[in-house]
Coordinates of C-alpha atoms in Angstrom, one line a residue:
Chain G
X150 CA -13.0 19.7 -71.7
X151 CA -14.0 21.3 -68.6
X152 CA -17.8 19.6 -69.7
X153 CA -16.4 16.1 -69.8
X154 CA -14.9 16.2 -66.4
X155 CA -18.1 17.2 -64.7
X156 CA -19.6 14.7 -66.4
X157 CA -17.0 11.9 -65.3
X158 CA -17.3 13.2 -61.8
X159 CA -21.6 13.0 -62.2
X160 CA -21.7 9.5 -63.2
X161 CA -18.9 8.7 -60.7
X162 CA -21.2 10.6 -57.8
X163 CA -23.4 8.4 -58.9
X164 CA -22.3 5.1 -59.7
X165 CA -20.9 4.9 -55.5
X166 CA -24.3 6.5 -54.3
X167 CA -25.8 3.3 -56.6
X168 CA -22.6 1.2 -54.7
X169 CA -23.9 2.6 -51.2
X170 CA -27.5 1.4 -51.6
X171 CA -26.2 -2.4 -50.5
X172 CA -23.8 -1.1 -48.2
X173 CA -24.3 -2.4 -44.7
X174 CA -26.1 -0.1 -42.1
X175 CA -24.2 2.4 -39.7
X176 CA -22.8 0.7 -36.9
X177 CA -24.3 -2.5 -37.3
X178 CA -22.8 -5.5 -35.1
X179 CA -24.2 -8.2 -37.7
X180 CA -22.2 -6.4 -40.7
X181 CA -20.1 -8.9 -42.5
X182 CA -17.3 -7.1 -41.7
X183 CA -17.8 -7.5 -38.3
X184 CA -18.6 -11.5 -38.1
X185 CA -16.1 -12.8 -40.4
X186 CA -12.8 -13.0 -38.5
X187 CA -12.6 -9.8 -36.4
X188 CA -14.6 -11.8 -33.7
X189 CA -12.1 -14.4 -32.7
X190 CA -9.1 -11.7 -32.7
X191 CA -11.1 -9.6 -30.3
X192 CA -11.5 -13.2 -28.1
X193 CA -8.6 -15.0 -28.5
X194 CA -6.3 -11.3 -28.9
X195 CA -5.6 -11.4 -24.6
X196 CA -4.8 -15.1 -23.9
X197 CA -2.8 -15.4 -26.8
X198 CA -0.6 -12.2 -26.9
X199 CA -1.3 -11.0 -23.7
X200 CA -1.9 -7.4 -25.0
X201 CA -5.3 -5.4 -24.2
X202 CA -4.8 -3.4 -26.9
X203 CA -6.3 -5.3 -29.6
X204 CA -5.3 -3.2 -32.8
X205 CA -1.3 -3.8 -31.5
X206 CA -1.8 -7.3 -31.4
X207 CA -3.5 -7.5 -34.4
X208 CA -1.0 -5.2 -36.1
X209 CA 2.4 -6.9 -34.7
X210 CA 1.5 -10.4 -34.3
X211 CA -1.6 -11.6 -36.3
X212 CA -0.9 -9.7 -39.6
X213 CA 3.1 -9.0 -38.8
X214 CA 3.9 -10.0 -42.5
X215 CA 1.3 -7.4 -43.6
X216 CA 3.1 -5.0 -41.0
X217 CA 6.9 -5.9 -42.6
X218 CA 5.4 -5.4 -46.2
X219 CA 4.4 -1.8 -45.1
X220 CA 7.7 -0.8 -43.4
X221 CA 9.4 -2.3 -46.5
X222 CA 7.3 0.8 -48.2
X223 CA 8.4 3.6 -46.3
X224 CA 11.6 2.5 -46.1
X225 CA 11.9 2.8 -49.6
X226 CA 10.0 5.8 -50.1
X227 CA 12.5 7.3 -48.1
X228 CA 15.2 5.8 -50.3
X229 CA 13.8 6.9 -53.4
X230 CA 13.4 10.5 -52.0
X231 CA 17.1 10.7 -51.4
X232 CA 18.0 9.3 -55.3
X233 CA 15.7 11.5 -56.9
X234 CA 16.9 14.6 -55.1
X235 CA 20.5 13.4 -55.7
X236 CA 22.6 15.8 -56.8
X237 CA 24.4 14.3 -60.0
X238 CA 27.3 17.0 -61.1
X239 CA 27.3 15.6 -64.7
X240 CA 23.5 16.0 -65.0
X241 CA 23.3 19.3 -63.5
X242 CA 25.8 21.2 -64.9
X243 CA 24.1 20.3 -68.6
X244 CA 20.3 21.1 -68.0
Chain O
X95 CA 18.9 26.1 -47.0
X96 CA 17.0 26.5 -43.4
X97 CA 18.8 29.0 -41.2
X98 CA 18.6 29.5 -37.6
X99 CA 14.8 31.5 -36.6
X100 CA 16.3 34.9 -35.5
X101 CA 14.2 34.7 -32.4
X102 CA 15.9 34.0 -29.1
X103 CA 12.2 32.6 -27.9
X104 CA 11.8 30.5 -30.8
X105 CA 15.2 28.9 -30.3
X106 CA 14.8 28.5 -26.6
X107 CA 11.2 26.9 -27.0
X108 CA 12.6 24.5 -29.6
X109 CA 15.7 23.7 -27.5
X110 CA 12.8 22.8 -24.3
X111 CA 10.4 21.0 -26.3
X112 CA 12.4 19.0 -28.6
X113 CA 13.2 16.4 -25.6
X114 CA 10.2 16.5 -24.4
X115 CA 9.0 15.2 -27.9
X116 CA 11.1 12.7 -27.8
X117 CA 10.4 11.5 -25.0
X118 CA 6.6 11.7 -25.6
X119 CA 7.3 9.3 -28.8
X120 CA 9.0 6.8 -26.8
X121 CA 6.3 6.7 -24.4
X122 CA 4.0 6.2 -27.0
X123 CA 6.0 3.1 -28.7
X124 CA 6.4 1.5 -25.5
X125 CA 3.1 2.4 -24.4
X126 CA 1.5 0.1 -27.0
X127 CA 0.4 -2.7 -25.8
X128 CA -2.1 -0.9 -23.2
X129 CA -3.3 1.7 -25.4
X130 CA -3.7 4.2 -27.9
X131 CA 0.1 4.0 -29.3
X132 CA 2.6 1.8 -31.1
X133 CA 5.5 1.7 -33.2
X134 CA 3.7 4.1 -36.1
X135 CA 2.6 6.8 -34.0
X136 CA 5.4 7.2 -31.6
X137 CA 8.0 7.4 -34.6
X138 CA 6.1 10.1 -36.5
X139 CA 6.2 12.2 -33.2
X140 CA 10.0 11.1 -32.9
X141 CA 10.4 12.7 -36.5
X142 CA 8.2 15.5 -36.1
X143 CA 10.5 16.9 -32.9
X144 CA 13.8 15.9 -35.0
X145 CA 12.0 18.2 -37.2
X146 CA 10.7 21.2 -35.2
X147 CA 14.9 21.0 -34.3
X148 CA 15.6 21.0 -37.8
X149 CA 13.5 24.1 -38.6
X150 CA 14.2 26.3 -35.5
X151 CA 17.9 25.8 -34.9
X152 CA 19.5 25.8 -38.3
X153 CA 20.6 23.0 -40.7
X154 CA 24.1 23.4 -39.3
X155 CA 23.7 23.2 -35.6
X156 CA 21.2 20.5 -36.2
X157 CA 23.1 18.2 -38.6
X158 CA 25.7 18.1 -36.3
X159 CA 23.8 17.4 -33.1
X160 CA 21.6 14.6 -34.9
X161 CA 23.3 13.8 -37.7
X162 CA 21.5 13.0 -40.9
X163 CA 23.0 9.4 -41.2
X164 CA 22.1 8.8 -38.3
X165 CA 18.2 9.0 -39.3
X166 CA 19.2 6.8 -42.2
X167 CA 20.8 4.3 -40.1
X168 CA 17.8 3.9 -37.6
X169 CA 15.7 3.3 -40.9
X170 CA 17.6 0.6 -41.8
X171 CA 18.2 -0.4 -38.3
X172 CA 14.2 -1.0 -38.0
X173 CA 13.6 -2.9 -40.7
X174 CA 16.1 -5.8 -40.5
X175 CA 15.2 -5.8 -37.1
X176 CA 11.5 -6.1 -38.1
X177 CA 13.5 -9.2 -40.7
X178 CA 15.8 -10.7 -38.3
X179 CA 12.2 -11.4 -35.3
X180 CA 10.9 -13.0 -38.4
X181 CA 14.0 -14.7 -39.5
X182 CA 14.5 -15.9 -36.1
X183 CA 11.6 -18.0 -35.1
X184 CA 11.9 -19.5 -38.3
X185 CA 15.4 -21.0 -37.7
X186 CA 14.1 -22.5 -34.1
X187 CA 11.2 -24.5 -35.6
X188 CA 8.2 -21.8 -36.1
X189 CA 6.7 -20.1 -38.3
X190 CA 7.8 -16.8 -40.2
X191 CA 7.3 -13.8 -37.9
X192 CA 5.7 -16.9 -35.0
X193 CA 7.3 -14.8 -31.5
X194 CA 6.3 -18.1 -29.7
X195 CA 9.6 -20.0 -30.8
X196 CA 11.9 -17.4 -29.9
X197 CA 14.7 -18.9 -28.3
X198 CA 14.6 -17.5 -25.2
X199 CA 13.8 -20.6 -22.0
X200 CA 12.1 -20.1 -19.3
X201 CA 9.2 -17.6 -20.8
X202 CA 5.7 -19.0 -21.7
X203 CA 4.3 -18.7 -25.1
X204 CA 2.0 -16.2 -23.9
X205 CA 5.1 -13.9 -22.6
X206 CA 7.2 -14.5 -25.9
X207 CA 4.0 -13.5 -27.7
X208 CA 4.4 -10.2 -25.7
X209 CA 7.9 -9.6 -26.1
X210 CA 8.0 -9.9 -29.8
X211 CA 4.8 -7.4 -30.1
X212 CA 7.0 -5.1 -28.1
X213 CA 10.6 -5.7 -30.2
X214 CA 8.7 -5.1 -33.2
X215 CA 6.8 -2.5 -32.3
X216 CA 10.3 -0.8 -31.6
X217 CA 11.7 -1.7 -34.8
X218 CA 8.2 0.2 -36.9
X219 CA 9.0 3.1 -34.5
X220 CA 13.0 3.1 -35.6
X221 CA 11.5 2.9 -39.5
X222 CA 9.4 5.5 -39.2
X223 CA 11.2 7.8 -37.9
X224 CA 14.4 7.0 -40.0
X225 CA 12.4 7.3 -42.9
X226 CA 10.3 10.5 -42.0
X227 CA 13.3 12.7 -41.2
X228 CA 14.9 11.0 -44.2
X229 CA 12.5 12.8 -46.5
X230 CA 12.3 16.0 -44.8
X231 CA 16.4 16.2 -45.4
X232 CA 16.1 15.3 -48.9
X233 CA 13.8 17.7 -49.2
X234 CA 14.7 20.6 -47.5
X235 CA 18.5 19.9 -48.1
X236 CA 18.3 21.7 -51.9
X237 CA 19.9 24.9 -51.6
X238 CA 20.5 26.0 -55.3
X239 CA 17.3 27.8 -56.7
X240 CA 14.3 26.9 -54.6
Chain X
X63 CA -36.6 6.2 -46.6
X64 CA -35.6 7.5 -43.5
X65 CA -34.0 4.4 -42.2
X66 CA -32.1 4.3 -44.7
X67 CA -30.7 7.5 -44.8
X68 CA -30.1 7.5 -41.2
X69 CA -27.8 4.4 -41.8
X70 CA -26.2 5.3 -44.7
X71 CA -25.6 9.2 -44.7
X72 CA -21.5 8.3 -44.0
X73 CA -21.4 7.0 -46.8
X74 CA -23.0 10.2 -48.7
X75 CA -20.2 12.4 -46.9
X76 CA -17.4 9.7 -48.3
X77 CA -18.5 9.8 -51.8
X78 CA -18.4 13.8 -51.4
X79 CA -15.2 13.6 -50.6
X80 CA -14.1 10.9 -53.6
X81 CA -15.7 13.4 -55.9
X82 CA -13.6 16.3 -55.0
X83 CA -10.4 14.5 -54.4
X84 CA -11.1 13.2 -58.1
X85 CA -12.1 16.9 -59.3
X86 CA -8.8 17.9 -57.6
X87 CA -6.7 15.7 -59.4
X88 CA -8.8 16.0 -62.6
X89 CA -8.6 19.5 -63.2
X90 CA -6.2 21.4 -61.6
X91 CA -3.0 22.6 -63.6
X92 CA -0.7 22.7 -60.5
X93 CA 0.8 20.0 -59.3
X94 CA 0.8 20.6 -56.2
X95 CA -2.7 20.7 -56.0
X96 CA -3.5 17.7 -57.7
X97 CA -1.5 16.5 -54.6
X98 CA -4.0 17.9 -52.2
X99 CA -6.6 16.4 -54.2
X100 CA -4.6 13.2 -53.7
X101 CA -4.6 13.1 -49.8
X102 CA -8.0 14.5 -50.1
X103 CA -9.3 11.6 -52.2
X104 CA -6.9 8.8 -49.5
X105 CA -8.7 10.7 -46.5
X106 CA -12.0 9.5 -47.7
X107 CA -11.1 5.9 -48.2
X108 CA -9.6 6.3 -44.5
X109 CA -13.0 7.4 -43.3
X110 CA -14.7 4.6 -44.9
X111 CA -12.8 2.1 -43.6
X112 CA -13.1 3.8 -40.2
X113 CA -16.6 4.2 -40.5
X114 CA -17.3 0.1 -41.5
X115 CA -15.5 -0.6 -38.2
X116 CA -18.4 1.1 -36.1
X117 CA -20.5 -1.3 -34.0
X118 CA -23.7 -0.1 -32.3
X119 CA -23.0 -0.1 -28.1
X120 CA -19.2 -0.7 -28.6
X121 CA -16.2 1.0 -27.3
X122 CA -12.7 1.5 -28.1
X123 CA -10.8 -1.9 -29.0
X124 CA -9.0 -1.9 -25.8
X125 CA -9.7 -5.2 -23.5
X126 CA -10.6 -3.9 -19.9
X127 CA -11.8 -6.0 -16.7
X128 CA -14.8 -4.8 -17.1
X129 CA -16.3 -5.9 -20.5
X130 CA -14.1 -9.1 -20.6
X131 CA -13.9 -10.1 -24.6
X132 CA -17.5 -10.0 -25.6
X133 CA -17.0 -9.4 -29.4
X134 CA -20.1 -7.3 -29.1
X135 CA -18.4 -4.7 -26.8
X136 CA -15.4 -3.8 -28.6
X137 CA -15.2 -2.1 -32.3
X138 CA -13.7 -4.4 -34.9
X139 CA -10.1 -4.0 -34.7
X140 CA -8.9 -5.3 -38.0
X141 CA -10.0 -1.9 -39.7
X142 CA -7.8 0.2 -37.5
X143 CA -4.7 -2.2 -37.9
X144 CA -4.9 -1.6 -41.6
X145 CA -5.5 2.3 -41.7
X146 CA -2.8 3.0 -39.5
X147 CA -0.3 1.2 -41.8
X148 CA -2.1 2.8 -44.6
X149 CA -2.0 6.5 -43.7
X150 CA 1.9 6.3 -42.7
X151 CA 2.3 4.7 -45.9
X152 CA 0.3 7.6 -47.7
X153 CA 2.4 9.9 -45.9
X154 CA 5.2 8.7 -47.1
X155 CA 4.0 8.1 -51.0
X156 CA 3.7 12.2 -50.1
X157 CA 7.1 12.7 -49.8
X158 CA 7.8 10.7 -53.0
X159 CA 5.4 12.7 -55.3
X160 CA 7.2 16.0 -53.3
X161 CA 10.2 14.9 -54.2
X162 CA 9.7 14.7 -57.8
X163 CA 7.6 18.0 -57.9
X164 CA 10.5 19.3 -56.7
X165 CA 13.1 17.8 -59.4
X166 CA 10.5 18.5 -61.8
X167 CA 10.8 22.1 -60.7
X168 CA 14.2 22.2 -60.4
X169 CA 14.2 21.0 -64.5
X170 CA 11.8 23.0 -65.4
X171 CA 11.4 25.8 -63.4
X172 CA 7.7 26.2 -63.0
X173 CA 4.8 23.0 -61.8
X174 CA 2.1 24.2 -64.0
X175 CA 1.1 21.4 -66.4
X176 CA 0.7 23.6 -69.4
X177 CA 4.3 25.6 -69.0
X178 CA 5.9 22.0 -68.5
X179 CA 4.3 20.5 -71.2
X180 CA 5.4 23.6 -73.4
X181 CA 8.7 23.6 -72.1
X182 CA 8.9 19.6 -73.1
X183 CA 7.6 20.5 -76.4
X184 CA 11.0 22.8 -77.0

């Protein structure tokens, strides 16, 4: 058991060491995460929004929806805290 | 349950520093537009100094002085204002979540752009905080057999 | 061979941290230490979009006079946006998984996998 994990974990190690090999170089401006669309929002972010702070106005206004979907989340996580630590007198009482 | 800290410096510290949280988390949400800050951060450090009041003064002086609803509420609050800025543009000829068709005359696109930012970052930082201090109570509030 | 470990070694302490978040949650009996391997396991996919956000000569993604809005000057933004939704939402996925440690506590009275297991067996 303890043999199997170890060996799940090796060939894990080493499968992403394998992924790393075509990863981009550190800090590199022509990275294709850095040409694709991030480009324009650091352009455009200040005439459009007028807000210097780039990562506001890219987390408010250019990708609000994404922004709603995630306060949707902890909204509910903090519903489901308070039903599953619900004290229920009929389930109690038996267990 | 969590009882009041025996210490009289630990409840005196708490009682000094817990506005001064506060106020430090609202800084930060309407700080947002001009730097390191938003509606995320600021209401984490909202909850952790409804927090640090929770754990130093007692669960009964402190339910009563910020009631647990009342975290609830501003959960709730914060999202369907986060619905109702992207409800609202929608109904005046926009887009979902577009601030530039508020309906508010006189402000340029630029400024309405600006305002929404700011509204919703407020509404992320009532979320937040709702929802942190939600959890804590839910899961501090046991006092059977932990 | 150099190079290429001077541009890549990041990425070496990420998948360090993969692996022992995964040993964490692999084989530990407690619960709430397949938790910590949890966050430990998020932290590194934090860190690695962090990291791909990096540019060479580049400051913090805040416009000043200065620099104007040469895209060359500022880090890419778009990771930060999306970490910062993601570690307040892992924080709160926390509080879930507390939660039901908790109950299962409260049901069971003990969060070692084997005892729970035996006491489900009954």
């Amino acid at each position: 058991m303890k043999f199997l994990v170890f060996f799940v974990l090796g060939v894990f190690a080493v499968l992403m060491f394998y992924a790393t090999t075509s990863l981009p170089d550190r800090g590199d401006p022509a990275a294709p995460a850095n040409v694709y669309v991030s480009p324009d929002y650091i352009e455009r972010s200040l005439e459009d929004t007028g807000t210097p702070n780039l990562v506001t106005a890219v987390l408010a206004d250019y990708r609000g929806y994404d922004t709603l979907g995630e306060t949707i989340v902890i909204v509910t996580a903090g519903l489901a805290c308070i039903i599953i630590l619900l004290k229920r007198k009929d389930y109690d009482t038996k267990t | 349950m969590i009882q009041k800290h025996e210490s009289i410096v630990i409840q005196v510290v708490a009682r000094a520093l817990v506005p001064l949280i506060l106020l430090f988390g609202v800084y930060v949400i309407v700080f947002g537009h001009y730097g390191p800050g938003g509606g995320f951060q600021g209401g984490v450090i909202l909850a952790t100094g409804v927090i640090l009041h929770r754990l130093c003064l007692g669960r009964d002086f402190s339910h009563r002085t910020l009631p647990p609803g009342l975290a609830g509420g501003a959960a709730i609050a914060g999202l369907l204002l986060f619905g109702l800025m992207g409800i609202v543009p929608m109904v005046f000829g926009g887009a979902f979540l577009d601030y530039a068709h508020l309906p508010l005359p006189g402000y340029s696109t630029v400024d309405l752009r600006y305002l929404g930012i700011g509204i919703v970052e407020v509404a992320i930082g009532l979320a937040v905080m709702g929802a942190s201090v939600v959890i804590f109570d839910s899961l501090a509030g046991g006092d059977s057999d932990a | 061979m150099l190079e290429t470990f001077l541009g890549r070694y990041v990425y070496a302490f990420v998948v360090a941290l993969l692996a022992i978040g995964l040993y964490g949650m692999l084989t530990k009996r407690n619960l709430v230490k397949k938790l910590i391997g949890m966050t430990i396991f998020q932290t590194a996919i934090f860190l690695f979009f962090i990291e791909g956000s990096t540019k060479m000569g580049a400051t913090v993604p805040v416009i000043v006079a200065e620099l104007g809005s040469d895209p060359a000057r500022y880090v890419n933004p778009l990771p930060h946006a999306l970490i910062l939704t993601a570690i307040v939402v892992s924080v709160a996925t926390i509080g879930v998984a507390l939660a039901l440690v908790l109950k299962i506590y409260r049901t069971y009275q003990s969060i070692d996998e084997d005892d729970i297991l035996k006491e489900m067996g009954k």
